[in-house]
Amino acid sequence: MASFRNHFAIILIASILVSFANAKLSTNFYDSTCPNLQKIVRNEMIAAVNKEQRIGASLLRLFFHDCFVNGCDAGILLDDTKTFTGEKTAGPNNNSIRGFQVIDNIKTRVEDACPATVSCADILALAARAGVVLLGGPTWEVLLGRRDARTASFNGANTQIPPPSSNLSGLISSFAAKGLSARDMTALSGGHTIGQARCFSFRNHTYNDTDIDQDFAAERRADCPFKGGDDNLAPLDLQTPTRFENNYYKNLLVKRGLLHSDQELFNEGSQDGLVRLYSNNEGAFRGDFVNGMIKMGNISPLTGTDGEIRLNCRVVN
């Protein structure tokens, strides 16, 4: 009996260790099952960025909006069905997030090379990194092994993604709820050094806020009327919207943050010192941004036998 119990205990411990291992992401997850994965993703992203540089920022934002709702599970890629409303039409995403066709193109190439092997969640993580790197940003080791969700959360997208109207305490709380520190939040906000924003998201800041340079506000109002023009675009980083560097923080120092939530990072609050650091030391920003991206990519991934490997990123199998 004792021998049986010992044998059972060994099996149980081994099972627990295997389960723990399955829950871990790793950089070499596809080394044997899809060795050309990263090359495929990079080549497709090179083609996409060459066609439209803005798409690099769009893929970064798509990854961020995915990870903040039920973890990095590619839920944001799902189209609506008869049984659930997906995340694409939620307030933070409707007429705003983009890059789905790029992910579709990458998935097609990956399925040709490695059928039913690589998750859409991992493809999105790799595409986000490639978009940053191709616009001059830092690289990092992307941990892989995520699986795809079988559903999405419209309500989660509406409540868990911090809006551009957020104040500093709201931003810190939203990121803390995902296991990210205030420093992570301020560094990851630097992703706004690339890309553009819709008039809808910065109208109130340029018309009603006082923590904004008035010449800058007037420039933005010229392309963002008080009513209408919701989809008119403006660069988040006025100087170099397609180049990843630290001008975003330099703009905050002179009250030229495009979004209310941007300027909240430098508005006599707890992050002022960090903004000054990043504005003067681009290396510090890049290092913290990389750390933040790795941590964000590890938010509640589906692993092991949870979820599935979608064959089409827009629909469950």
PDB file of C-alpha atoms in Angstrom:
ATOM      1  CA  MET A   1       0.000   0.000   0.000  1.00  0.00           C
ATOM      2  CA  ALA A   2       2.825   2.380   0.937  1.00  0.00           C
ATOM      3  CA  SER A   3       4.553   1.567  -2.355  1.00  0.00           C
ATOM      4  CA  PHE A   4       1.336   2.349  -4.243  1.00  0.00           C
ATOM      5  CA  ARG A   5       0.941   5.666  -2.412  1.00  0.00           C
ATOM      6  CA  ASN A   6       4.535   6.615  -3.180  1.00  0.00           C
ATOM      7  CA  HIS A   7       4.061   5.706  -6.833  1.00  0.00           C
ATOM      8  CA  PHE A   8       0.821   7.711  -6.967  1.00  0.00           C
ATOM      9  CA  ALA A   9       2.520  10.699  -5.344  1.00  0.00           C
ATOM     10  CA  ILE A  10       5.326  10.602  -7.913  1.00  0.00           C
ATOM     11  CA  ILE A  11       2.789  10.528 -10.753  1.00  0.00           C
ATOM     12  CA  LEU A  12       0.826  13.391  -9.187  1.00  0.00           C
ATOM     13  CA  ILE A  13       3.934  15.529  -8.751  1.00  0.00           C
ATOM     14  CA  ALA A  14       5.014  14.815 -12.327  1.00  0.00           C
ATOM     15  CA  SER A  15       1.563  15.779 -13.563  1.00  0.00           C
ATOM     16  CA  ILE A  16       1.693  19.045 -11.631  1.00  0.00           C
ATOM     17  CA  LEU A  17       5.143  19.822 -13.022  1.00  0.00           C
ATOM     18  CA  VAL A  18       3.989  19.126 -16.578  1.00  0.00           C
ATOM     19  CA  SER A  19       0.953  21.359 -16.083  1.00  0.00           C
ATOM     20  CA  PHE A  20       3.179  24.109 -14.693  1.00  0.00           C
ATOM     21  CA  ALA A  21       5.528  23.770 -17.650  1.00  0.00           C
ATOM     22  CA  ASN A  22       2.619  23.957 -20.084  1.00  0.00           C
ATOM     23  CA  ALA A  23       1.523  27.196 -18.473  1.00  0.00           C
ATOM     24  CA  LYS A  24       4.897  28.804 -19.226  1.00  0.00           C
ATOM     25  CA  LEU A  25       5.620  30.662 -22.421  1.00  0.00           C
ATOM     26  CA  SER A  26       9.041  30.250 -24.000  1.00  0.00           C
ATOM     27  CA  THR A  27      11.110  31.774 -26.789  1.00  0.00           C
ATOM     28  CA  ASN A  28      11.733  28.408 -28.449  1.00  0.00           C
ATOM     29  CA  PHE A  29       8.177  27.058 -28.405  1.00  0.00           C
ATOM     30  CA  TYR A  30       7.999  26.568 -32.199  1.00  0.00           C
ATOM     31  CA  ASP A  31      11.651  25.759 -32.868  1.00  0.00           C
ATOM     32  CA  SER A  32      10.873  22.223 -33.973  1.00  0.00           C
ATOM     33  CA  THR A  33       7.242  22.548 -35.118  1.00  0.00           C
ATOM     34  CA  CYS A  34       7.508  25.777 -37.140  1.00  0.00           C
ATOM     35  CA  PRO A  35      11.168  26.809 -37.394  1.00  0.00           C
ATOM     36  CA  ASN A  36      10.590  29.522 -40.030  1.00  0.00           C
ATOM     37  CA  LEU A  37       7.776  31.240 -38.122  1.00  0.00           C
ATOM     38  CA  GLN A  38       9.612  34.407 -37.182  1.00  0.00           C
ATOM     39  CA  LYS A  39      11.047  34.835 -40.680  1.00  0.00           C
ATOM     40  CA  ILE A  40       7.559  34.489 -42.182  1.00  0.00           C
ATOM     41  CA  VAL A  41       6.111  37.089 -39.817  1.00  0.00           C
ATOM     42  CA  ARG A  42       8.954  39.510 -40.420  1.00  0.00           C
ATOM     43  CA  ASN A  43       8.742  39.226 -44.213  1.00  0.00           C
ATOM     44  CA  GLU A  44       5.001  39.864 -44.213  1.00  0.00           C
ATOM     45  CA  MET A  45       5.432  42.805 -41.853  1.00  0.00           C
ATOM     46  CA  ILE A  46       8.165  44.277 -44.048  1.00  0.00           C
ATOM     47  CA  ALA A  47       5.757  44.169 -46.992  1.00  0.00           C
ATOM     48  CA  ALA A  48       2.951  45.700 -44.913  1.00  0.00           C
ATOM     49  CA  VAL A  49       5.095  48.533 -43.495  1.00  0.00           C
ATOM     50  CA  ASN A  50       6.578  49.275 -46.907  1.00  0.00           C
ATOM     51  CA  LYS A  51       3.034  49.666 -48.173  1.00  0.00           C
ATOM     52  CA  GLU A  52       1.918  51.833 -45.221  1.00  0.00           C
ATOM     53  CA  GLN A  53       4.258  52.822 -42.400  1.00  0.00           C
ATOM     54  CA  ARG A  54       1.375  53.559 -40.046  1.00  0.00           C
ATOM     55  CA  ILE A  55       0.501  49.869 -39.916  1.00  0.00           C
ATOM     56  CA  GLY A  56       3.424  49.227 -37.555  1.00  0.00           C
ATOM     57  CA  ALA A  57       1.744  51.387 -34.908  1.00  0.00           C
ATOM     58  CA  SER A  58      -1.634  49.847 -35.691  1.00  0.00           C
ATOM     59  CA  LEU A  59      -0.377  46.323 -34.972  1.00  0.00           C
ATOM     60  CA  LEU A  60       1.193  47.472 -31.702  1.00  0.00           C
ATOM     61  CA  ARG A  61      -2.130  48.980 -30.636  1.00  0.00           C
ATOM     62  CA  LEU A  62      -4.026  45.873 -31.745  1.00  0.00           C
ATOM     63  CA  PHE A  63      -1.822  43.743 -29.486  1.00  0.00           C
ATOM     64  CA  PHE A  64      -2.294  46.130 -26.541  1.00  0.00           C
ATOM     65  CA  HIS A  65      -6.095  46.111 -26.930  1.00  0.00           C
ATOM     66  CA  ASP A  66      -6.066  42.324 -27.165  1.00  0.00           C
ATOM     67  CA  CYS A  67      -3.967  41.749 -24.059  1.00  0.00           C
ATOM     68  CA  PHE A  68      -6.014  44.088 -21.894  1.00  0.00           C
ATOM     69  CA  VAL A  69      -9.208  42.074 -22.393  1.00  0.00           C
ATOM     70  CA  ASN A  70      -9.025  38.569 -20.911  1.00  0.00           C
ATOM     71  CA  GLY A  71      -5.307  38.373 -21.654  1.00  0.00           C
ATOM     72  CA  CYS A  72      -3.337  37.949 -24.882  1.00  0.00           C
ATOM     73  CA  ASP A  73      -5.688  35.415 -26.472  1.00  0.00           C
ATOM     74  CA  ALA A  74      -6.448  36.873 -29.945  1.00  0.00           C
ATOM     75  CA  GLY A  75     -10.043  37.484 -28.827  1.00  0.00           C
ATOM     76  CA  ILE A  76      -9.919  40.869 -30.515  1.00  0.00           C
ATOM     77  CA  LEU A  77      -9.508  39.201 -33.908  1.00  0.00           C
ATOM     78  CA  LEU A  78     -12.839  37.343 -33.749  1.00  0.00           C
ATOM     79  CA  ASP A  79     -15.745  38.540 -35.874  1.00  0.00           C
ATOM     80  CA  ASP A  80     -19.236  38.736 -34.389  1.00  0.00           C
ATOM     81  CA  THR A  81     -21.348  35.581 -34.534  1.00  0.00           C
ATOM     82  CA  LYS A  82     -24.935  34.665 -33.717  1.00  0.00           C
ATOM     83  CA  THR A  83     -23.873  33.579 -30.234  1.00  0.00           C
ATOM     84  CA  PHE A  84     -21.658  36.488 -29.146  1.00  0.00           C
ATOM     85  CA  THR A  85     -20.675  40.029 -30.015  1.00  0.00           C
ATOM     86  CA  GLY A  86     -16.929  40.354 -30.424  1.00  0.00           C
ATOM     87  CA  GLU A  87     -14.605  43.141 -29.350  1.00  0.00           C
ATOM     88  CA  LYS A  88     -14.206  44.898 -32.688  1.00  0.00           C
ATOM     89  CA  THR A  89     -17.242  47.154 -32.279  1.00  0.00           C
ATOM     90  CA  ALA A  90     -16.678  48.010 -28.605  1.00  0.00           C
ATOM     91  CA  GLY A  91     -16.146  51.690 -27.847  1.00  0.00           C
ATOM     92  CA  PRO A  92     -12.315  51.710 -27.734  1.00  0.00           C
ATOM     93  CA  ASN A  93     -12.114  49.686 -30.969  1.00  0.00           C
ATOM     94  CA  ASN A  94     -15.005  50.663 -33.227  1.00  0.00           C
ATOM     95  CA  ASN A  95     -13.790  52.354 -36.433  1.00  0.00           C
ATOM     96  CA  SER A  96     -10.412  52.574 -34.746  1.00  0.00           C
ATOM     97  CA  ILE A  97      -8.381  49.370 -34.463  1.00  0.00           C
ATOM     98  CA  ARG A  98      -6.911  48.112 -37.701  1.00  0.00           C
ATOM     99  CA  GLY A  99      -4.439  45.637 -39.120  1.00  0.00           C
ATOM    100  CA  PHE A 100      -6.707  42.597 -39.319  1.00  0.00           C
ATOM    101  CA  GLN A 101      -5.880  41.934 -42.973  1.00  0.00           C
ATOM    102  CA  VAL A 102      -2.168  41.920 -42.173  1.00  0.00           C
ATOM    103  CA  ILE A 103      -2.737  39.265 -39.508  1.00  0.00           C
ATOM    104  CA  ASP A 104      -4.866  37.296 -41.999  1.00  0.00           C
ATOM    105  CA  ASN A 105      -2.032  37.428 -44.547  1.00  0.00           C
ATOM    106  CA  ILE A 106       0.536  36.269 -42.011  1.00  0.00           C
ATOM    107  CA  LYS A 107      -1.756  33.477 -40.822  1.00  0.00           C
ATOM    108  CA  THR A 108      -2.213  32.243 -44.392  1.00  0.00           C
ATOM    109  CA  ARG A 109       1.553  32.022 -44.904  1.00  0.00           C
ATOM    110  CA  VAL A 110       2.065  30.356 -41.540  1.00  0.00           C
ATOM    111  CA  GLU A 111      -0.678  27.785 -42.189  1.00  0.00           C
ATOM    112  CA  ASP A 112       0.951  26.933 -45.523  1.00  0.00           C
ATOM    113  CA  ALA A 113       4.254  26.290 -43.755  1.00  0.00           C
ATOM    114  CA  CYS A 114       3.027  24.796 -40.471  1.00  0.00           C
ATOM    115  CA  PRO A 115      -0.641  23.723 -40.592  1.00  0.00           C
ATOM    116  CA  ALA A 116      -2.682  23.952 -37.370  1.00  0.00           C
ATOM    117  CA  THR A 117       0.402  24.723 -35.292  1.00  0.00           C
ATOM    118  CA  VAL A 118       0.783  28.444 -34.531  1.00  0.00           C
ATOM    119  CA  SER A 119      -1.825  30.443 -32.659  1.00  0.00           C
ATOM    120  CA  CYS A 120      -3.202  33.756 -33.855  1.00  0.00           C
ATOM    121  CA  ALA A 121      -2.291  35.147 -30.426  1.00  0.00           C
ATOM    122  CA  ASP A 122       1.381  34.371 -31.016  1.00  0.00           C
ATOM    123  CA  ILE A 123       1.246  35.746 -34.547  1.00  0.00           C
ATOM    124  CA  LEU A 124      -0.154  39.009 -33.193  1.00  0.00           C
ATOM    125  CA  ALA A 125       2.592  39.210 -30.550  1.00  0.00           C
ATOM    126  CA  LEU A 126       5.290  38.693 -33.186  1.00  0.00           C
ATOM    127  CA  ALA A 127       3.689  41.153 -35.603  1.00  0.00           C
ATOM    128  CA  ALA A 128       3.536  43.852 -32.913  1.00  0.00           C
ATOM    129  CA  ARG A 129       7.249  43.479 -32.240  1.00  0.00           C
ATOM    130  CA  ALA A 130       8.085  43.529 -35.943  1.00  0.00           C
ATOM    131  CA  GLY A 131       6.053  46.709 -36.398  1.00  0.00           C
ATOM    132  CA  VAL A 132       8.032  48.449 -33.647  1.00  0.00           C
ATOM    133  CA  VAL A 133      11.408  47.247 -34.942  1.00  0.00           C
ATOM    134  CA  LEU A 134      10.691  48.224 -38.546  1.00  0.00           C
ATOM    135  CA  LEU A 135       9.917  51.772 -37.402  1.00  0.00           C
ATOM    136  CA  GLY A 136      13.242  52.052 -35.597  1.00  0.00           C
ATOM    137  CA  GLY A 137      12.242  50.720 -32.206  1.00  0.00           C
ATOM    138  CA  PRO A 138      13.926  48.164 -29.952  1.00  0.00           C
ATOM    139  CA  THR A 139      13.617  44.432 -30.322  1.00  0.00           C
ATOM    140  CA  TRP A 140      12.934  41.869 -27.604  1.00  0.00           C
ATOM    141  CA  GLU A 141      12.543  38.135 -27.156  1.00  0.00           C
ATOM    142  CA  VAL A 142       8.858  37.327 -27.710  1.00  0.00           C
ATOM    143  CA  LEU A 143       7.690  34.544 -25.435  1.00  0.00           C
ATOM    144  CA  LEU A 144       5.501  32.086 -27.344  1.00  0.00           C
ATOM    145  CA  GLY A 145       3.099  29.239 -26.647  1.00  0.00           C
ATOM    146  CA  ARG A 146      -0.205  31.102 -26.345  1.00  0.00           C
ATOM    147  CA  ARG A 147      -3.396  29.516 -27.566  1.00  0.00           C
ATOM    148  CA  ASP A 148      -6.465  31.229 -28.990  1.00  0.00           C
ATOM    149  CA  ALA A 149      -9.703  32.022 -27.183  1.00  0.00           C
ATOM    150  CA  ARG A 150     -12.962  30.508 -28.373  1.00  0.00           C
ATOM    151  CA  THR A 151     -14.888  33.652 -27.530  1.00  0.00           C
ATOM    152  CA  ALA A 152     -14.439  37.399 -27.078  1.00  0.00           C
ATOM    153  CA  SER A 153     -15.726  39.993 -24.636  1.00  0.00           C
ATOM    154  CA  PHE A 154     -17.540  43.076 -25.895  1.00  0.00           C
ATOM    155  CA  ASN A 155     -18.159  44.244 -22.314  1.00  0.00           C
ATOM    156  CA  GLY A 156     -14.563  43.592 -21.331  1.00  0.00           C
ATOM    157  CA  ALA A 157     -13.304  45.754 -24.176  1.00  0.00           C
ATOM    158  CA  ASN A 158     -15.596  48.551 -23.054  1.00  0.00           C
ATOM    159  CA  THR A 159     -14.474  48.435 -19.433  1.00  0.00           C
ATOM    160  CA  GLN A 160     -10.872  47.196 -19.314  1.00  0.00           C
ATOM    161  CA  ILE A 161      -9.120  49.283 -21.979  1.00  0.00           C
ATOM    162  CA  PRO A 162      -8.227  52.707 -20.532  1.00  0.00           C
ATOM    163  CA  PRO A 163      -9.876  55.471 -22.609  1.00  0.00           C
ATOM    164  CA  PRO A 164      -8.046  58.594 -23.871  1.00  0.00           C
ATOM    165  CA  SER A 165      -9.999  60.623 -21.310  1.00  0.00           C
ATOM    166  CA  SER A 166      -8.333  58.767 -18.401  1.00  0.00           C
ATOM    167  CA  ASN A 167      -6.695  60.722 -15.619  1.00  0.00           C
ATOM    168  CA  LEU A 168      -3.415  59.582 -14.081  1.00  0.00           C
ATOM    169  CA  SER A 169      -4.936  57.613 -11.221  1.00  0.00           C
ATOM    170  CA  GLY A 170      -7.255  55.862 -13.660  1.00  0.00           C
ATOM    171  CA  LEU A 171      -4.345  54.914 -15.899  1.00  0.00           C
ATOM    172  CA  ILE A 172      -2.318  53.582 -12.994  1.00  0.00           C
ATOM    173  CA  SER A 173      -5.300  51.560 -11.746  1.00  0.00           C
ATOM    174  CA  SER A 174      -6.089  50.127 -15.199  1.00  0.00           C
ATOM    175  CA  PHE A 175      -2.537  48.926 -15.668  1.00  0.00           C
ATOM    176  CA  ALA A 176      -2.240  47.674 -12.093  1.00  0.00           C
ATOM    177  CA  ALA A 177      -5.301  45.493 -12.705  1.00  0.00           C
ATOM    178  CA  LYS A 178      -3.240  43.734 -15.390  1.00  0.00           C
ATOM    179  CA  GLY A 179      -0.166  43.319 -13.208  1.00  0.00           C
ATOM    180  CA  LEU A 180       1.657  46.287 -14.726  1.00  0.00           C
ATOM    181  CA  SER A 181       3.307  49.003 -12.635  1.00  0.00           C
ATOM    182  CA  ALA A 182       3.041  52.762 -13.029  1.00  0.00           C
ATOM    183  CA  ARG A 183       6.512  52.679 -14.584  1.00  0.00           C
ATOM    184  CA  ASP A 184       5.328  50.050 -17.080  1.00  0.00           C
ATOM    185  CA  MET A 185       2.345  52.248 -17.882  1.00  0.00           C
ATOM    186  CA  THR A 186       4.451  55.329 -18.553  1.00  0.00           C
ATOM    187  CA  ALA A 187       6.923  53.374 -20.680  1.00  0.00           C
ATOM    188  CA  LEU A 188       4.233  51.570 -22.669  1.00  0.00           C
ATOM    189  CA  SER A 189       2.436  54.871 -23.264  1.00  0.00           C
ATOM    190  CA  GLY A 190       5.574  55.788 -25.200  1.00  0.00           C
ATOM    191  CA  GLY A 191       4.228  53.535 -27.936  1.00  0.00           C
ATOM    192  CA  HIS A 192       2.410  56.730 -28.887  1.00  0.00           C
ATOM    193  CA  THR A 193       5.670  57.911 -30.370  1.00  0.00           C
ATOM    194  CA  ILE A 194       4.330  56.228 -33.519  1.00  0.00           C
ATOM    195  CA  GLY A 195       0.874  56.258 -35.048  1.00  0.00           C
ATOM    196  CA  GLN A 196      -2.102  58.562 -35.282  1.00  0.00           C
ATOM    197  CA  ALA A 197      -5.299  59.209 -33.351  1.00  0.00           C
ATOM    198  CA  ARG A 198      -8.829  60.072 -34.409  1.00  0.00           C
ATOM    199  CA  CYS A 199     -10.310  63.505 -33.788  1.00  0.00           C
ATOM    200  CA  PHE A 200     -12.953  61.781 -31.657  1.00  0.00           C
ATOM    201  CA  SER A 201     -10.279  60.774 -29.149  1.00  0.00           C
ATOM    202  CA  PHE A 202      -8.561  64.155 -28.736  1.00  0.00           C
ATOM    203  CA  ARG A 203     -11.351  66.686 -29.408  1.00  0.00           C
ATOM    204  CA  ASN A 204     -12.193  67.330 -25.771  1.00  0.00           C
ATOM    205  CA  HIS A 205      -8.526  67.764 -24.857  1.00  0.00           C
ATOM    206  CA  THR A 206      -7.923  70.382 -27.535  1.00  0.00           C
ATOM    207  CA  TYR A 207     -11.158  72.322 -26.963  1.00  0.00           C
ATOM    208  CA  ASN A 208     -11.704  72.125 -23.216  1.00  0.00           C
ATOM    209  CA  ASP A 209      -8.519  71.250 -21.309  1.00  0.00           C
ATOM    210  CA  THR A 210      -6.130  73.812 -19.881  1.00  0.00           C
ATOM    211  CA  ASP A 211      -3.072  71.542 -19.625  1.00  0.00           C
ATOM    212  CA  ILE A 212      -2.254  72.003 -23.312  1.00  0.00           C
ATOM    213  CA  ASP A 213      -0.158  74.459 -25.281  1.00  0.00           C
ATOM    214  CA  GLN A 214      -2.691  76.782 -26.888  1.00  0.00           C
ATOM    215  CA  ASP A 215      -0.851  77.104 -30.214  1.00  0.00           C
ATOM    216  CA  PHE A 216      -0.730  73.337 -30.427  1.00  0.00           C
ATOM    217  CA  ALA A 217      -4.423  73.105 -29.519  1.00  0.00           C
ATOM    218  CA  ALA A 218      -5.296  75.581 -32.274  1.00  0.00           C
ATOM    219  CA  GLU A 219      -3.324  73.546 -34.821  1.00  0.00           C
ATOM    220  CA  ARG A 220      -5.202  70.414 -33.875  1.00  0.00           C
ATOM    221  CA  ARG A 221      -8.598  72.138 -33.916  1.00  0.00           C
ATOM    222  CA  ALA A 222      -7.994  73.147 -37.528  1.00  0.00           C
ATOM    223  CA  ASP A 223      -8.389  69.483 -38.538  1.00  0.00           C
ATOM    224  CA  CYS A 224     -10.783  68.492 -35.764  1.00  0.00           C
ATOM    225  CA  PRO A 225     -13.991  70.555 -35.785  1.00  0.00           C
ATOM    226  CA  PHE A 226     -16.094  70.849 -32.657  1.00  0.00           C
ATOM    227  CA  LYS A 227     -18.740  68.757 -34.386  1.00  0.00           C
ATOM    228  CA  GLY A 228     -18.136  66.192 -37.104  1.00  0.00           C
ATOM    229  CA  GLY A 229     -14.880  64.921 -38.521  1.00  0.00           C
ATOM    230  CA  ASP A 230     -14.589  62.181 -35.906  1.00  0.00           C
ATOM    231  CA  ASP A 231     -12.302  60.108 -38.129  1.00  0.00           C
ATOM    232  CA  ASN A 232      -9.912  62.937 -39.042  1.00  0.00           C
ATOM    233  CA  LEU A 233      -6.412  61.915 -38.007  1.00  0.00           C
ATOM    234  CA  ALA A 234      -3.556  63.661 -36.240  1.00  0.00           C
ATOM    235  CA  PRO A 235      -0.102  62.297 -35.323  1.00  0.00           C
ATOM    236  CA  LEU A 236       0.407  61.256 -31.721  1.00  0.00           C
ATOM    237  CA  ASP A 237       4.014  62.421 -32.090  1.00  0.00           C
ATOM    238  CA  LEU A 238       4.019  65.608 -34.134  1.00  0.00           C
ATOM    239  CA  GLN A 239       7.650  65.415 -35.241  1.00  0.00           C
ATOM    240  CA  THR A 240       8.184  61.771 -36.225  1.00  0.00           C
ATOM    241  CA  PRO A 241       4.941  59.732 -36.236  1.00  0.00           C
ATOM    242  CA  THR A 242       6.557  56.884 -38.187  1.00  0.00           C
ATOM    243  CA  ARG A 243       9.823  56.746 -36.247  1.00  0.00           C
ATOM    244  CA  PHE A 244      10.138  55.139 -32.838  1.00  0.00           C
ATOM    245  CA  GLU A 245      12.093  57.404 -30.466  1.00  0.00           C
ATOM    246  CA  ASN A 246      11.468  59.619 -27.432  1.00  0.00           C
ATOM    247  CA  ASN A 247       9.935  62.781 -28.944  1.00  0.00           C
ATOM    248  CA  TYR A 248       6.640  61.735 -27.374  1.00  0.00           C
ATOM    249  CA  TYR A 249       8.026  62.554 -23.921  1.00  0.00           C
ATOM    250  CA  LYS A 250       9.682  65.763 -25.083  1.00  0.00           C
ATOM    251  CA  ASN A 251       6.279  66.905 -26.334  1.00  0.00           C
ATOM    252  CA  LEU A 252       4.713  66.219 -22.943  1.00  0.00           C
ATOM    253  CA  LEU A 253       7.229  68.558 -21.308  1.00  0.00           C
ATOM    254  CA  VAL A 254       5.874  71.453 -23.403  1.00  0.00           C
ATOM    255  CA  LYS A 255       2.217  70.394 -23.035  1.00  0.00           C
ATOM    256  CA  ARG A 256       1.900  69.010 -26.538  1.00  0.00           C
ATOM    257  CA  GLY A 257       0.445  65.618 -25.694  1.00  0.00           C
ATOM    258  CA  LEU A 258      -2.330  64.855 -28.180  1.00  0.00           C
ATOM    259  CA  LEU A 259      -4.579  62.884 -25.843  1.00  0.00           C
ATOM    260  CA  HIS A 260      -5.748  63.919 -22.402  1.00  0.00           C
ATOM    261  CA  SER A 261      -4.339  60.631 -21.098  1.00  0.00           C
ATOM    262  CA  ASP A 262      -0.958  61.435 -22.678  1.00  0.00           C
ATOM    263  CA  GLN A 263      -0.620  64.795 -20.959  1.00  0.00           C
ATOM    264  CA  GLU A 264      -1.683  63.283 -17.649  1.00  0.00           C
ATOM    265  CA  LEU A 265       1.743  61.631 -17.506  1.00  0.00           C
ATOM    266  CA  PHE A 266       3.308  65.071 -17.104  1.00  0.00           C
ATOM    267  CA  ASN A 267       0.895  67.242 -15.175  1.00  0.00           C
ATOM    268  CA  GLU A 268       2.429  67.769 -11.734  1.00  0.00           C
ATOM    269  CA  GLY A 269       1.899  64.130 -10.825  1.00  0.00           C
ATOM    270  CA  SER A 270       3.842  61.041  -9.816  1.00  0.00           C
ATOM    271  CA  GLN A 271       5.165  60.295 -13.314  1.00  0.00           C
ATOM    272  CA  ASP A 272       6.706  63.704 -14.035  1.00  0.00           C
ATOM    273  CA  GLY A 273      10.204  62.575 -13.078  1.00  0.00           C
ATOM    274  CA  LEU A 274       9.996  59.482 -15.264  1.00  0.00           C
ATOM    275  CA  VAL A 275       8.785  61.536 -18.236  1.00  0.00           C
ATOM    276  CA  ARG A 276      11.781  63.848 -17.768  1.00  0.00           C
ATOM    277  CA  LEU A 277      14.084  60.826 -17.633  1.00  0.00           C
ATOM    278  CA  TYR A 278      12.702  59.329 -20.832  1.00  0.00           C
ATOM    279  CA  SER A 279      12.836  62.697 -22.606  1.00  0.00           C
ATOM    280  CA  ASN A 280      16.546  63.001 -21.799  1.00  0.00           C
ATOM    281  CA  ASN A 281      17.570  59.345 -21.963  1.00  0.00           C
ATOM    282  CA  GLU A 282      16.145  57.420 -24.894  1.00  0.00           C
ATOM    283  CA  GLY A 283      17.995  54.291 -23.797  1.00  0.00           C
ATOM    284  CA  ALA A 284      16.140  54.267 -20.486  1.00  0.00           C
ATOM    285  CA  PHE A 285      12.838  54.560 -22.331  1.00  0.00           C
ATOM    286  CA  ARG A 286      13.668  51.757 -24.739  1.00  0.00           C
ATOM    287  CA  GLY A 287      14.780  49.456 -21.945  1.00  0.00           C
ATOM    288  CA  ASP A 288      11.642  50.035 -19.900  1.00  0.00           C
ATOM    289  CA  PHE A 289       9.434  49.758 -22.989  1.00  0.00           C
ATOM    290  CA  VAL A 290      10.903  46.335 -23.761  1.00  0.00           C
ATOM    291  CA  ASN A 291      10.352  45.178 -20.181  1.00  0.00           C
ATOM    292  CA  GLY A 292       6.769  46.442 -20.313  1.00  0.00           C
ATOM    293  CA  MET A 293       6.048  44.694 -23.608  1.00  0.00           C
ATOM    294  CA  ILE A 294       7.331  41.373 -22.277  1.00  0.00           C
ATOM    295  CA  LYS A 295       5.214  41.725 -19.141  1.00  0.00           C
ATOM    296  CA  MET A 296       2.144  42.781 -21.117  1.00  0.00           C
ATOM    297  CA  GLY A 297       2.562  39.827 -23.472  1.00  0.00           C
ATOM    298  CA  ASN A 298       2.396  37.518 -20.474  1.00  0.00           C
ATOM    299  CA  ILE A 299      -1.029  38.689 -19.272  1.00  0.00           C
ATOM    300  CA  SER A 300      -3.218  35.608 -18.678  1.00  0.00           C
ATOM    301  CA  PRO A 301      -2.237  33.570 -21.752  1.00  0.00           C
ATOM    302  CA  LEU A 302      -4.152  30.429 -22.645  1.00  0.00           C
ATOM    303  CA  THR A 303      -1.681  27.540 -22.685  1.00  0.00           C
ATOM    304  CA  GLY A 304      -1.523  23.772 -22.667  1.00  0.00           C
ATOM    305  CA  THR A 305      -4.923  22.388 -23.637  1.00  0.00           C
ATOM    306  CA  ASP A 306      -6.871  25.591 -22.965  1.00  0.00           C
ATOM    307  CA  GLY A 307      -8.362  27.371 -25.954  1.00  0.00           C
ATOM    308  CA  GLU A 308      -7.409  26.216 -29.438  1.00  0.00           C
ATOM    309  CA  ILE A 309      -5.190  26.916 -32.436  1.00  0.00           C
ATOM    310  CA  ARG A 310      -7.517  28.760 -34.797  1.00  0.00           C
ATOM    311  CA  LEU A 311      -7.157  27.968 -38.484  1.00  0.00           C
ATOM    312  CA  ASN A 312      -8.766  31.303 -39.345  1.00  0.00           C
ATOM    313  CA  CYS A 313      -8.049  34.118 -36.918  1.00  0.00           C
ATOM    314  CA  ARG A 314     -11.509  35.620 -37.428  1.00  0.00           C
ATOM    315  CA  VAL A 315     -13.561  32.566 -36.399  1.00  0.00           C
ATOM    316  CA  VAL A 316     -13.323  29.692 -33.945  1.00  0.00           C
ATOM    317  CA  ASN A 317     -12.680  26.261 -35.394  1.00  0.00           C
TER     318      ASN A 317
END
